[in-house]
Coordinates of C-alpha atoms in Angstrom, one line a residue:
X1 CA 0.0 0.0 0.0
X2 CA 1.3 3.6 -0.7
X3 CA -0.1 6.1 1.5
X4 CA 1.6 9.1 1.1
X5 CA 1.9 10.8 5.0
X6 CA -0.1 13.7 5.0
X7 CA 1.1 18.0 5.9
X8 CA 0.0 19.9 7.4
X9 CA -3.3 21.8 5.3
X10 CA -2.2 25.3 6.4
X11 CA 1.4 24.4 4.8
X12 CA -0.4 24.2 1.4
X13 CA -2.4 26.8 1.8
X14 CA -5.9 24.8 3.0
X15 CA -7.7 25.2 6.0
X16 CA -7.8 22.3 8.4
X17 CA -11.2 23.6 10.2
X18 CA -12.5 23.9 6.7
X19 CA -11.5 20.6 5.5
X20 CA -13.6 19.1 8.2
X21 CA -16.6 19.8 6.6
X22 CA -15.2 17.2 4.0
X23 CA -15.3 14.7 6.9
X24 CA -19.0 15.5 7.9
X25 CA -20.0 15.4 4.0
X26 CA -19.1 11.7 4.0
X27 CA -20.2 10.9 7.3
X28 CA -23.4 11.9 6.0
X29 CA -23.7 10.1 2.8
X30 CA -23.0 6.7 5.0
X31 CA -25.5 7.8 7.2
X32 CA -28.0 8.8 5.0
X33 CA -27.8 5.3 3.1
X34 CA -26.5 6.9 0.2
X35 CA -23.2 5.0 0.5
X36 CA -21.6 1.7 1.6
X37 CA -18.1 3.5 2.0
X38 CA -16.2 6.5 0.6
X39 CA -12.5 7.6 0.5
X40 CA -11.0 11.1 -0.5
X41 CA -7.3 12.0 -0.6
X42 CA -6.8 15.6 -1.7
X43 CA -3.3 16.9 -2.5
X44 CA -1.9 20.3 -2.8
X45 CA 1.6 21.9 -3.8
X46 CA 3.0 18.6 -3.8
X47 CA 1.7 17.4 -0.9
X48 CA -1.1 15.1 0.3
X49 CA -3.0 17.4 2.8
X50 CA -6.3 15.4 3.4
X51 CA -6.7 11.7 3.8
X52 CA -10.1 10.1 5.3
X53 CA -12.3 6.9 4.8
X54 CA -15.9 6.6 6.2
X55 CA -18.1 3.6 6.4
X56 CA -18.2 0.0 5.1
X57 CA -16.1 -1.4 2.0
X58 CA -17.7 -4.8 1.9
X59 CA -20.5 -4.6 4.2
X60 CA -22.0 -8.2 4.5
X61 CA -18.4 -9.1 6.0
X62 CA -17.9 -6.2 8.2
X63 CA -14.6 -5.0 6.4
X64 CA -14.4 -1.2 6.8
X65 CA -13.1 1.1 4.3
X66 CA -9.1 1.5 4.4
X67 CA -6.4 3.5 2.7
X68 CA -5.7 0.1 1.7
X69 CA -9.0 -0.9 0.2
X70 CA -8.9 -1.9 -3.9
X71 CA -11.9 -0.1 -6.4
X72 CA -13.4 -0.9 -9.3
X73 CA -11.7 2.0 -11.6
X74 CA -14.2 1.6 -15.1
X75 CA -13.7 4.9 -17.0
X76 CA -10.8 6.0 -14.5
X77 CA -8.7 3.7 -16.7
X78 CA -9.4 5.2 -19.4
X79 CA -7.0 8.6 -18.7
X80 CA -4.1 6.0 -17.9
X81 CA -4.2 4.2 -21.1
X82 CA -4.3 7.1 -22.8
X83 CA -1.0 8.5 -21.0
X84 CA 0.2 5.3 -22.6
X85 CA -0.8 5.9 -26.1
X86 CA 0.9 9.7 -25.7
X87 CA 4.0 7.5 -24.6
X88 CA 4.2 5.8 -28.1
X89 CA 3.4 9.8 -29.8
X90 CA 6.6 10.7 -28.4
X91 CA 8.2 7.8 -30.2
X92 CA 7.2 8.9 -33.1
X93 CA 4.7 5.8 -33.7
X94 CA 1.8 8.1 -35.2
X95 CA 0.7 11.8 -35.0
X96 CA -2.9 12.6 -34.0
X97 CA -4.6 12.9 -37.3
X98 CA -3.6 9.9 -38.6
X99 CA -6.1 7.2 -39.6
X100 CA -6.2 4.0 -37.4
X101 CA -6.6 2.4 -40.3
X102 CA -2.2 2.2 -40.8
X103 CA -2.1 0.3 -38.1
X104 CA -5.9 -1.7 -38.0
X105 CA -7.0 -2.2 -41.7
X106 CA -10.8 -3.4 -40.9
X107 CA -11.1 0.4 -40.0
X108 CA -10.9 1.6 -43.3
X109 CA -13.7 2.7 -45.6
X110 CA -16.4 2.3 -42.7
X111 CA -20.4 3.1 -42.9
X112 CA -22.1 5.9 -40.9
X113 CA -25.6 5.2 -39.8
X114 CA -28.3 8.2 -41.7
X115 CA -31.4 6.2 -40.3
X116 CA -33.7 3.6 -40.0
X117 CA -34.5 1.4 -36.9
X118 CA -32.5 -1.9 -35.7
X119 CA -32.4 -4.5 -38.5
X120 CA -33.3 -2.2 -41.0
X121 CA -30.8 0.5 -40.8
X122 CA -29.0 2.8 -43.3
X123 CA -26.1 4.2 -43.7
X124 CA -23.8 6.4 -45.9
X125 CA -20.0 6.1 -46.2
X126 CA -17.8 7.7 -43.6
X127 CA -16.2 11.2 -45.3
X128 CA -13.1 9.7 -43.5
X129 CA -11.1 7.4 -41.5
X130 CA -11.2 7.5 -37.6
X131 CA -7.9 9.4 -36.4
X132 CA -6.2 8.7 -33.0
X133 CA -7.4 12.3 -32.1
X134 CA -10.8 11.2 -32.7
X135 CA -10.3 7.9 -30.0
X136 CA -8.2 10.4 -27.8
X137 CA -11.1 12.9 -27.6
X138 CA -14.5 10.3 -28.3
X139 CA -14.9 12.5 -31.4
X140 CA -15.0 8.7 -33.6
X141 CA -18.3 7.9 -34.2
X142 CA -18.5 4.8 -32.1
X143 CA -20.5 4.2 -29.2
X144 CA -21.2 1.7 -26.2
X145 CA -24.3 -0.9 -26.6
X146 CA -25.3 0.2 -23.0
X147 CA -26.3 3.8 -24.3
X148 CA -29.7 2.8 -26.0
X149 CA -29.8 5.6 -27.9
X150 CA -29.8 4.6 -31.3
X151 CA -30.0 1.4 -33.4
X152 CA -26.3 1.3 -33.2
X153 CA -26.2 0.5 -29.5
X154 CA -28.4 -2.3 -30.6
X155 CA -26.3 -3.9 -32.8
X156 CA -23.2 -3.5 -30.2
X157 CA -25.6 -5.0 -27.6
X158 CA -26.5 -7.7 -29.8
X159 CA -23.0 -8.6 -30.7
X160 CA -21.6 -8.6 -27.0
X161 CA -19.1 -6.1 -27.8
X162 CA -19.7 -4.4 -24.3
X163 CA -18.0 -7.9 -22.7
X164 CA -14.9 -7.2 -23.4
X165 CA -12.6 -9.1 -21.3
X166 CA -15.1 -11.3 -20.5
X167 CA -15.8 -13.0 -24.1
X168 CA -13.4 -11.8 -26.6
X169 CA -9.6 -10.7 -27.1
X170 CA -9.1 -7.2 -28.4
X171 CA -8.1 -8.4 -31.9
X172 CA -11.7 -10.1 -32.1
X173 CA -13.3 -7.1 -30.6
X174 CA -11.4 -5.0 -33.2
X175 CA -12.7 -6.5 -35.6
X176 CA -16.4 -7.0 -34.4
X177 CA -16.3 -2.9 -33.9
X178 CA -15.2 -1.8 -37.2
X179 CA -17.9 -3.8 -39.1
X180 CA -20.2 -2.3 -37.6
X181 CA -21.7 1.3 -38.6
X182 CA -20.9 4.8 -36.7
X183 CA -23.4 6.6 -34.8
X184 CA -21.8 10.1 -36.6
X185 CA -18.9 11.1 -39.0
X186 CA -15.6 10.9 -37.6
X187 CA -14.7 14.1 -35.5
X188 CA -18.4 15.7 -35.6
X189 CA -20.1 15.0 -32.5
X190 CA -18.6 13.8 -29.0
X191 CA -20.2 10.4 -27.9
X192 CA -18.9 8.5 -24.9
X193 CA -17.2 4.8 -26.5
X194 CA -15.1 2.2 -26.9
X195 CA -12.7 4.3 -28.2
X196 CA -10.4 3.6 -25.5
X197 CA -10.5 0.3 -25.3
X198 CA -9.5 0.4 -29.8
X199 CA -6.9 2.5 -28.3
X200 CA -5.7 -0.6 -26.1
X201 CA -5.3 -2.8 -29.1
X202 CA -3.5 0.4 -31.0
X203 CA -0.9 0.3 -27.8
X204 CA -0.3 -3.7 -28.6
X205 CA 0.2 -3.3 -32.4
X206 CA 2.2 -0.4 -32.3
X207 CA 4.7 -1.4 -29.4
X208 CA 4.4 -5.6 -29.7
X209 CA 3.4 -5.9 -26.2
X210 CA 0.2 -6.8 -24.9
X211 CA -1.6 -3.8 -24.1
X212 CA -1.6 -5.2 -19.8
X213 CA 2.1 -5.3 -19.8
X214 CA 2.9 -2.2 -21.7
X215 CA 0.7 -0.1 -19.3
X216 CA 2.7 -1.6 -16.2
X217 CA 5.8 -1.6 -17.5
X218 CA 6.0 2.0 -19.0
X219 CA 3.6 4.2 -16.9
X220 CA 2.4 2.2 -13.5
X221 CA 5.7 0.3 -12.1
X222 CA 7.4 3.8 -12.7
X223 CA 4.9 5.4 -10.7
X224 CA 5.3 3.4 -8.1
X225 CA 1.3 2.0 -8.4
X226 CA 1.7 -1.1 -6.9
X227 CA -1.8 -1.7 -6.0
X228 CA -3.2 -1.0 -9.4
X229 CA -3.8 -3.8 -11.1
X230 CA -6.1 -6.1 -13.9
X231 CA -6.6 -9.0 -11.4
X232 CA -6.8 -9.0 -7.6
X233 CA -4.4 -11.7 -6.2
X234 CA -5.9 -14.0 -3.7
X235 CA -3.8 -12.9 -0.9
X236 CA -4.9 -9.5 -2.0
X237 CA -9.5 -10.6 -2.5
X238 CA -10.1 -9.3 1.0
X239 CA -9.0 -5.7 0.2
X240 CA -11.0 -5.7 -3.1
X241 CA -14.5 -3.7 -1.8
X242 CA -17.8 -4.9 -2.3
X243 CA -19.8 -2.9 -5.4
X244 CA -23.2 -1.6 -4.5
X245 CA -26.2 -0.6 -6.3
X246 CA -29.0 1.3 -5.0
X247 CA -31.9 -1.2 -3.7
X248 CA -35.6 -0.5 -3.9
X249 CA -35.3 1.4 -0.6
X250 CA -32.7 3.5 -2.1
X251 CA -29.7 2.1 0.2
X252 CA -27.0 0.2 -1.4
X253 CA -27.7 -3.3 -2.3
X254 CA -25.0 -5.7 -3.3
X255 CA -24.5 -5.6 -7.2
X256 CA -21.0 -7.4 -7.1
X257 CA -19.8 -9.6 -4.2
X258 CA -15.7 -9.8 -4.7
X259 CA -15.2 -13.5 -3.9
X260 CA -17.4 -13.7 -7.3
X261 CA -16.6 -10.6 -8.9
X262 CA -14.4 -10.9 -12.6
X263 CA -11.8 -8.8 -10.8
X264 CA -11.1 -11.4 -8.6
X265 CA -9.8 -13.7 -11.5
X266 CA -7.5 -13.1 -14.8
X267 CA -9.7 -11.2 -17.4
X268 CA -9.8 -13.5 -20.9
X269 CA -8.4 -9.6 -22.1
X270 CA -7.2 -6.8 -19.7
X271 CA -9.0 -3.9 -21.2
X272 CA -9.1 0.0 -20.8
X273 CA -11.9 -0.1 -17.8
X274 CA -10.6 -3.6 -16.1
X275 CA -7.9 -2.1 -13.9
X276 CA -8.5 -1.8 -9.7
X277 CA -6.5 0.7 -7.7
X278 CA -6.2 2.3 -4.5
X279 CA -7.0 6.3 -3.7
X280 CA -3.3 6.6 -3.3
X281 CA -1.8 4.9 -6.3
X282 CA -4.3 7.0 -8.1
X283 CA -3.0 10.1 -6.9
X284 CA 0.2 9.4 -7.8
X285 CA -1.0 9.6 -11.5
X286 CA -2.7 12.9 -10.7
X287 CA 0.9 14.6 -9.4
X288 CA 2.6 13.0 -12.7
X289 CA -0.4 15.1 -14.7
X290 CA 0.5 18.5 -12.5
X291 CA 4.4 17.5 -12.4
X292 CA 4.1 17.4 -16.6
X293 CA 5.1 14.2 -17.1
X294 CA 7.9 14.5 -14.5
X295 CA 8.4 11.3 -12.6
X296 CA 11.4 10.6 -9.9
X297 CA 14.1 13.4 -11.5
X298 CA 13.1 11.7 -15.3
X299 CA 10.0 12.5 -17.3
X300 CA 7.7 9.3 -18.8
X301 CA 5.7 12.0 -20.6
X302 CA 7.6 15.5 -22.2
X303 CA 6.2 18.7 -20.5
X304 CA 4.8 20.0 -23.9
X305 CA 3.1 16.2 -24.6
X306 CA 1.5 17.1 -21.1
X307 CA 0.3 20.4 -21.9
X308 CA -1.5 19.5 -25.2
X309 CA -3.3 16.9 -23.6
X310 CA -4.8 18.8 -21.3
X311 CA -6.1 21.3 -23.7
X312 CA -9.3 21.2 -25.3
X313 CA -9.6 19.2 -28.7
X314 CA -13.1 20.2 -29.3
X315 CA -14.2 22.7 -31.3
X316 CA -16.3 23.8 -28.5
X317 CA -18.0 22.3 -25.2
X318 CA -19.8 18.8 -24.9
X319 CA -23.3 20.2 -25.2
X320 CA -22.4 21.8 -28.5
X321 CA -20.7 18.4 -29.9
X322 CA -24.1 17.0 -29.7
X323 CA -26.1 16.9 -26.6
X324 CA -24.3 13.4 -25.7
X325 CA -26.6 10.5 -24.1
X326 CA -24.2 9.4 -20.9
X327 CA -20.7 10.8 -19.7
X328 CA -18.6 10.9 -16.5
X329 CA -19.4 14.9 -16.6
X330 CA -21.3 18.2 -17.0
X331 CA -22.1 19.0 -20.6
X332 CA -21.8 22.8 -20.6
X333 CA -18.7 24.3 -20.1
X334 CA -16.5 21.1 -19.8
X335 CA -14.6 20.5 -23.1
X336 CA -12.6 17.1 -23.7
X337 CA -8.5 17.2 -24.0
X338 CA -6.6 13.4 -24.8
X339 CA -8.3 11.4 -22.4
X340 CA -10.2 13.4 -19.9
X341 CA -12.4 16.2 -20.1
X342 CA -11.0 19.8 -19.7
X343 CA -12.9 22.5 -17.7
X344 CA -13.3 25.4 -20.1
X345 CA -15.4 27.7 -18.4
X346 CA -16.9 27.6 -14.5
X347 CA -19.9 29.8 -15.1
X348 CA -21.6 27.7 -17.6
X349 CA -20.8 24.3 -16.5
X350 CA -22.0 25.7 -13.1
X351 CA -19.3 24.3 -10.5
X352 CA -16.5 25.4 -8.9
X353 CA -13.2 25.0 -10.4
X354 CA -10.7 26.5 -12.6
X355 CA -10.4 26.9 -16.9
X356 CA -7.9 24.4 -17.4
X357 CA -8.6 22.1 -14.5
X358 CA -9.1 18.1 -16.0
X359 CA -10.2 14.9 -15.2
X360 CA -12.8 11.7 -15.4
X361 CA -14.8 9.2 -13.4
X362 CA -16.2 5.8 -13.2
X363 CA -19.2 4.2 -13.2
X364 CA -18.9 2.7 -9.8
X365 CA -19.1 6.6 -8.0
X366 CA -15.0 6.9 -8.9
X367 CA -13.5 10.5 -9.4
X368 CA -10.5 12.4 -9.8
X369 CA -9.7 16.2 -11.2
X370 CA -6.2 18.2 -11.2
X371 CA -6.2 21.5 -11.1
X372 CA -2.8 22.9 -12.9
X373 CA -3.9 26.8 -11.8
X374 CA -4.1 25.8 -7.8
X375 CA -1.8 23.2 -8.1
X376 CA -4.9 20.9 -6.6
X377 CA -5.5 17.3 -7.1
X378 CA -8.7 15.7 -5.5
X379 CA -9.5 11.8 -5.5
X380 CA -13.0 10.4 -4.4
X381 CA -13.4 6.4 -4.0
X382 CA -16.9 4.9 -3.4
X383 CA -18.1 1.6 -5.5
X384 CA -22.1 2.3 -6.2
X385 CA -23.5 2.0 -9.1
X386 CA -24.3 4.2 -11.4
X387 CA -22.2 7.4 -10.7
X388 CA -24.9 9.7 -11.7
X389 CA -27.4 8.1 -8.4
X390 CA -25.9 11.9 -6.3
X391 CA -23.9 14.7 -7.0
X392 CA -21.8 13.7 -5.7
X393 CA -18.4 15.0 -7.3
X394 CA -20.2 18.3 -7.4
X395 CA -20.8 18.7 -3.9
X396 CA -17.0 17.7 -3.2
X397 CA -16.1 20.2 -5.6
X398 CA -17.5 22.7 -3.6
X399 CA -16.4 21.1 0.2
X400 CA -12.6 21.0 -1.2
X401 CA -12.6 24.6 -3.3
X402 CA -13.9 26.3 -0.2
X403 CA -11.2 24.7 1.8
X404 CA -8.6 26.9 0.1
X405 CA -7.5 30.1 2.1
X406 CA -3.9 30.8 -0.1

């Protein structure tokens, strides 16, 4: 386990009496039934300042939540592997508007769907090929069968393509993906995907390792995330919490019991949402974002490769790129950089924060954001399911910003 020992708040410039109102926010939401258990680690200048865990990780066995407790990451993967992609940019592998297609033929020449309903759907030809940038910033035209938004979704649904590491390897769910028809023209309209996960199988063709191995070797070992990891070892099953969702009575009812759960044993295919990870291994990836790449007197990632990645790639916020059906965010205000979204502007996406600031969640009620202008980096654990149940990385936002006196 890597807790990091905690200053001082007043030596990073937060207030310790404020803070404590972080403490009573997540008292209540164990309380209130809202939560099994919750976690926050918040980090300024450097330094981890606040460090606290309320209620119950796994609660039909009495295990409490821990700084060592291991969560269910989903989406929260998804800014890691793409780190790993910007690894191979630096290497000269690709640049951003090139097609996938160079490297993955069956992406070439694909259909966009123009209409009609599931089993009798049309389409036109795309205008172009899907580009990294397009996976990078889920600007590709693919979607996720879960969405059930469009016949699309259906056909993903249909073809299991949502069971990744469950049923399939990512060469066969490569291939599966690009026969079947966009939901928009590559680069027109932001719609949360699989693009990650075509990203994974990018990672293994372009450096000839598999896509589990790369990720560790190159960005997690380095890091020092020891506890982040695509299968839970057995002498490691009682750390991994339980996973709730909310029961009819609106408290959390089991929804994955982790002497069962798939994280428990080795994935068919490690994919871009099957890692689990502590609070503070996580963090340690939110100081390499704020450090610019910068890693133990070396740098896994240039300052420059840093920068651009946390810049918005859209040509404007979510809710102009479409009006999107699900994401890990706000829609107004919050733009999308290489593999998390990017706060553009406060006032319209109505929260507290700063233009520039970046970062993503998870299904299971995961969340993280840096915030380069305060030199701030927040982490919030809880496994319930879905994420958008509460506010609930709202209301943090506003219990950690106000904690801020210099």
């Amino acid at each position: 386990m890597n807790s990091q020992p905690l200053a001082r708040p007043e030596e990073v410039g937060l207030s310790s009496e404020r803070l404590g109102r972080v403490t009573g926010w997540m008292r209540r939401q164990i309380d209130s039934g809202r939560l099994a258990g919750i976690e926050v680690l918040v980090a300024r200048r450097g330094k981890a300042a606040f460090h606290h865990c309320e209620g119950m990780a796994d609660i039909a066995r009495g295990r409490p939540v821990t700084p060592a407790t291991l969560y269910r990451l989903y989406s929260m993967n998804k800014s890691l592997t793409s780190a790993a992609v910007m690894m191979l940019y630096e290497e000269g592998h690709f640049q951003l508007d090139d097609p996938i297609s160079r490297f993955i033929p069956d992406f070439s020449g694909q259909r966009v769907w123009s209409g009609g309903g599931f089993g009798a759907t049309q389409s036109e030809p795309a205008l172009r090929d899907i580009t990294f940038r397009d996976l990078l910033t889920h600007t590709s035209g693919l979607t996720y069968g879960f969405m059930q938004a469009n016949p699309v979704d259906a056909m993903y649904r249909e073809q299991n393509i949502d069971r990744l590491g469950l049923e399939m390897s990512l060469t066969e769910f490569v291939g599966k993906v690009a026969k079947l028809p966009l939901v928009a023209q590559p680069g027109t309209r932001w719609n949360y995907s699989v693009s990650t996960d075509v990203l994974c199988r990018l990672i293994e063709v372009m450096s000839g390792r598999p896509y589990d191995a790369f990720l560790t070797e190159r960005l997690l070992k380095p890091l020092g995330m020891e506890d982040t990891t695509f299968n839970v070892s057995s002498d490691r099953i009682d750390r991994l919490s339980a996973c709730y969702a909310p029961g009819p009575d609106g408290r959390p009812e089991l929804q994955d019991d982790p002497a069962t759960s798939r994280f428990a044993g080795p994935l068919k295919t490690p994919f871009g949402g099957a890692l689990v990870s502590t609070a503070s291994d996580y963090m340690r990836f939110c100081q390499f974002l704020l450090s610019k790449g910068a890693c133990g007197g070396t740098h896994l990632l240039g300052r420059k490769t840093v920068e651009l990645m946390m810049m918005n790639h859209l040509g404007g916020d979510l809710a102009a790129m479409g009006q999107p059906r699900f994401a890990e965010s706000t829609f107004h205000g919050i733009g999308f950089g290489l593999g998390f979204s990017v706060l553009i502007d406060p006032t319209r996406a109505q929260i507290v924060g700063s233009p520039g600031e970046c970062g993503w969640g998870g299904m299971a009620s995961t969340a993280y954001w840096v915030d380069p202008a305060e030199d701030l980096a927040v982490v919030m654990m809880a496994q319930l399911i879905p994420s958008s149940r509460y506010p609930l990385r709202r209301e943090l936002r506003v219990l950690t910003y106000q904690a801020i006196v210099d």
